[in-house]
Amino acid sequence: MFSYLLRRLALIPLTLLGIIAINFAIVQIAPGGPVEQLLAQLKNTAVAATARVGGGQGMEAGGAAATSSDNAYRGAQGLDPAFIAELNRQFGFDQPAYVRFGRMIGDYLTFDLGQSYFRDRAVLDLVLDKLPVSISLGVWSTLLIYVISIPLGIAKAVRDGSRFDVLTSAAVIVGYAIPAFLFAILLIILFAGGRYLDWFPLRGLTSDNWMDLSWPARIADYFWHLTLPVTAMVIGGFASLTMLTKNAFLDEINKQYVVTARAKGLSERRVLYGHVFRNAMLLVIAGFPATLVSMLFTGSLLIEVIFSLDGLGLLGFEAVVKRDYPVMFGTLYFFSLIGLLLNLISDLTYHWVDPRIDFAART
């Protein structure tokens, strides 16, 4: 297992390189770019932000530099070509794409994620500033989803077809039917001063006077702010995991080895948790990395917007809209690295749950 772990760790840099290279290539042919964004602001026209070169003169967004001899951007009409060339030099687009890519990869080896084009801050500092919000939402939501879904799924499998199964299925259907952001709006209306009660704060991860509070009060304030957004994310995520757990347990319960174990006189609890649980949980564990990454970075985007929580999901979205390439690729690098590490942890957890699984023997 140790040799397998070393091989997986060695593959992480190569996988990151492939992910970044593919996305870098896509950006080169995508319309719009940071220079076009800036020129659009200068010319006060939204058309320039995504306009391509006219008159047969083309330019790759974020790729090739505009020359001083032609108007490379429609938004540049009426502007000094030397000014446009200077913008491209400042953004680094006066260099070929392969040179910029090589420089970026070299910087990433030392976790130098570059400087934001529009925020005048280092990307790493931005990521570290937003990280507490995303970790708070992602970790607590994922833990609650698993704490709720696994026992509920097991109970539904054991009581399949019973009244309990039917009633809890109604809650699962609601979880499937209502998107997390709509449920978040409902929670605000009911409990955050929207129309009825005003029990919970509407914005931020902590109160303005958080630093002045005692540690018990700080912890209480932190969870007070997290209650509504985490509840909204849990409602949106527990349904699928509950049904996955139930179906995995039902599939195992109906297998021959369970019938044999019962025939030997083993108690139902021993059969369920000594034999069925280990096999059924493998499928549930397989989805843990994807669930956590989704909660950390993508699933929390609208929740961050609704509850005014400035996290990594919102940072990455704004970077895409503004074509802030250092932030785009910096967050992509960070997200991908965390995702690969979580997948490795998932494999190790597989082996911990069922030692019969030997990944090293398969590679």
mmCIF file of N, CA, C and O in Angstrom, residues 3 20 33 50 52 61 63-64 66 83 85-86 124 126 228-229 257 268 273 306 312 318 336:
data_model
loop_
_atom_site.group_PDB
_atom_site.id
_atom_site.type_symbol
_atom_site.label_atom_id
_atom_site.label_comp_id
_atom_site.label_asym_id
_atom_site.label_seq_id
_atom_site.Cartn_x
_atom_site.Cartn_y
_atom_site.Cartn_z
ATOM 1 N N SER A 3 3.783 1.662 -1.452
ATOM 2 C CA SER A 3 4.276 1.919 -2.811
ATOM 3 C C SER A 3 3.179 2.527 -3.682
ATOM 4 O O SER A 3 3.441 3.396 -4.517
ATOM 5 N N ILE A 20 -4.267 21.919 -16.127
ATOM 6 C CA ILE A 20 -3.977 23.322 -16.396
ATOM 7 C C ILE A 20 -3.700 23.539 -17.882
ATOM 8 O O ILE A 20 -4.142 24.542 -18.465
ATOM 9 N N GLY A 33 -11.089 38.892 -23.220
ATOM 10 C CA GLY A 33 -9.841 38.809 -22.490
ATOM 11 C C GLY A 33 -9.720 39.993 -21.549
ATOM 12 O O GLY A 33 -10.523 40.925 -21.598
ATOM 13 N N THR A 50 -16.251 41.381 -25.545
ATOM 14 C CA THR A 50 -16.235 40.069 -26.197
ATOM 15 C C THR A 50 -16.061 40.180 -27.702
ATOM 16 O O THR A 50 -16.193 39.186 -28.408
ATOM 17 N N ARG A 52 -14.496 40.367 -31.347
ATOM 18 C CA ARG A 52 -13.331 39.810 -32.017
ATOM 19 C C ARG A 52 -12.769 40.854 -32.968
ATOM 20 O O ARG A 52 -13.349 41.923 -33.190
ATOM 21 N N ALA A 61 -7.985 35.386 -27.427
ATOM 22 C CA ALA A 61 -8.237 36.019 -26.130
ATOM 23 C C ALA A 61 -7.231 35.524 -25.117
ATOM 24 O O ALA A 61 -7.113 34.351 -24.867
ATOM 25 N N GLY A 63 -4.244 35.440 -25.444
ATOM 26 C CA GLY A 63 -3.148 34.727 -26.063
ATOM 27 C C GLY A 63 -2.165 35.658 -26.708
ATOM 28 O O GLY A 63 -1.214 36.112 -26.101
ATOM 29 N N ALA A 64 -2.411 36.000 -27.992
ATOM 30 C CA ALA A 64 -1.467 36.831 -28.721
ATOM 31 C C ALA A 64 -1.634 38.281 -28.343
ATOM 32 O O ALA A 64 -2.699 38.733 -27.953
ATOM 33 N N ALA A 66 -1.846 42.349 -29.073
ATOM 34 C CA ALA A 66 -2.281 43.255 -30.114
ATOM 35 C C ALA A 66 -1.082 44.045 -30.613
ATOM 36 O O ALA A 66 -0.229 44.463 -29.853
ATOM 37 N N PHE A 83 -0.602 52.883 -26.412
ATOM 38 C CA PHE A 83 -1.263 52.599 -25.129
ATOM 39 C C PHE A 83 -1.758 51.157 -25.103
ATOM 40 O O PHE A 83 -1.625 50.457 -24.087
ATOM 41 N N ALA A 85 -0.485 48.667 -26.838
ATOM 42 C CA ALA A 85 0.685 47.807 -26.734
ATOM 43 C C ALA A 85 1.209 47.749 -25.309
ATOM 44 O O ALA A 85 1.653 46.698 -24.828
ATOM 45 N N GLU A 86 1.158 48.892 -24.616
ATOM 46 C CA GLU A 86 1.622 48.925 -23.239
ATOM 47 C C GLU A 86 0.715 48.084 -22.333
ATOM 48 O O GLU A 86 1.190 47.399 -21.424
ATOM 49 N N LEU A 124 -2.601 34.130 -4.280
ATOM 50 C CA LEU A 124 -2.513 33.274 -3.105
ATOM 51 C C LEU A 124 -3.130 33.950 -1.885
ATOM 52 O O LEU A 124 -3.831 33.305 -1.100
ATOM 53 N N LEU A 126 -5.535 36.172 -1.985
ATOM 54 C CA LEU A 126 -6.977 36.152 -2.199
ATOM 55 C C LEU A 126 -7.561 34.788 -1.830
ATOM 56 O O LEU A 126 -8.604 34.708 -1.170
ATOM 57 N N LEU A 228 -28.075 29.020 8.746
ATOM 58 C CA LEU A 228 -28.957 29.051 7.576
ATOM 59 C C LEU A 228 -28.259 28.600 6.298
ATOM 60 O O LEU A 228 -28.819 27.768 5.552
ATOM 61 N N PRO A 229 -27.066 29.112 5.962
ATOM 62 C CA PRO A 229 -26.444 28.632 4.718
ATOM 63 C C PRO A 229 -26.121 27.146 4.729
ATOM 64 O O PRO A 229 -26.314 26.464 3.715
ATOM 65 N N TYR A 257 -24.425 -14.266 0.897
ATOM 66 C CA TYR A 257 -23.628 -14.356 2.129
ATOM 67 C C TYR A 257 -24.406 -13.844 3.339
ATOM 68 O O TYR A 257 -24.154 -14.271 4.480
ATOM 69 N N GLU A 268 -29.145 -9.960 13.936
ATOM 70 C CA GLU A 268 -29.369 -9.045 12.820
ATOM 71 C C GLU A 268 -28.394 -7.875 12.862
ATOM 72 O O GLU A 268 -27.923 -7.402 11.818
ATOM 73 N N TYR A 273 -23.985 -4.786 10.627
ATOM 74 C CA TYR A 273 -22.806 -3.945 10.819
ATOM 75 C C TYR A 273 -21.489 -4.719 10.735
ATOM 76 O O TYR A 273 -20.428 -4.113 10.538
ATOM 77 N N ILE A 306 -26.251 34.624 -1.937
ATOM 78 C CA ILE A 306 -27.489 34.915 -1.201
ATOM 79 C C ILE A 306 -27.192 35.393 0.216
ATOM 80 O O ILE A 306 -27.818 36.336 0.707
ATOM 81 N N LEU A 312 -14.486 31.050 -2.033
ATOM 82 C CA LEU A 312 -13.742 30.698 -3.243
ATOM 83 C C LEU A 312 -14.655 30.508 -4.448
ATOM 84 O O LEU A 312 -14.255 30.801 -5.573
ATOM 85 N N GLU A 318 -16.379 35.252 -10.327
ATOM 86 C CA GLU A 318 -16.084 36.635 -10.716
ATOM 87 C C GLU A 318 -14.838 36.700 -11.591
ATOM 88 O O GLU A 318 -14.762 37.529 -12.504
ATOM 89 N N SER A 336 -8.022 21.808 -8.064
ATOM 90 C CA SER A 336 -7.601 20.512 -8.599
ATOM 91 C C SER A 336 -6.694 19.777 -7.630
ATOM 92 O O SER A 336 -6.813 18.559 -7.457
#
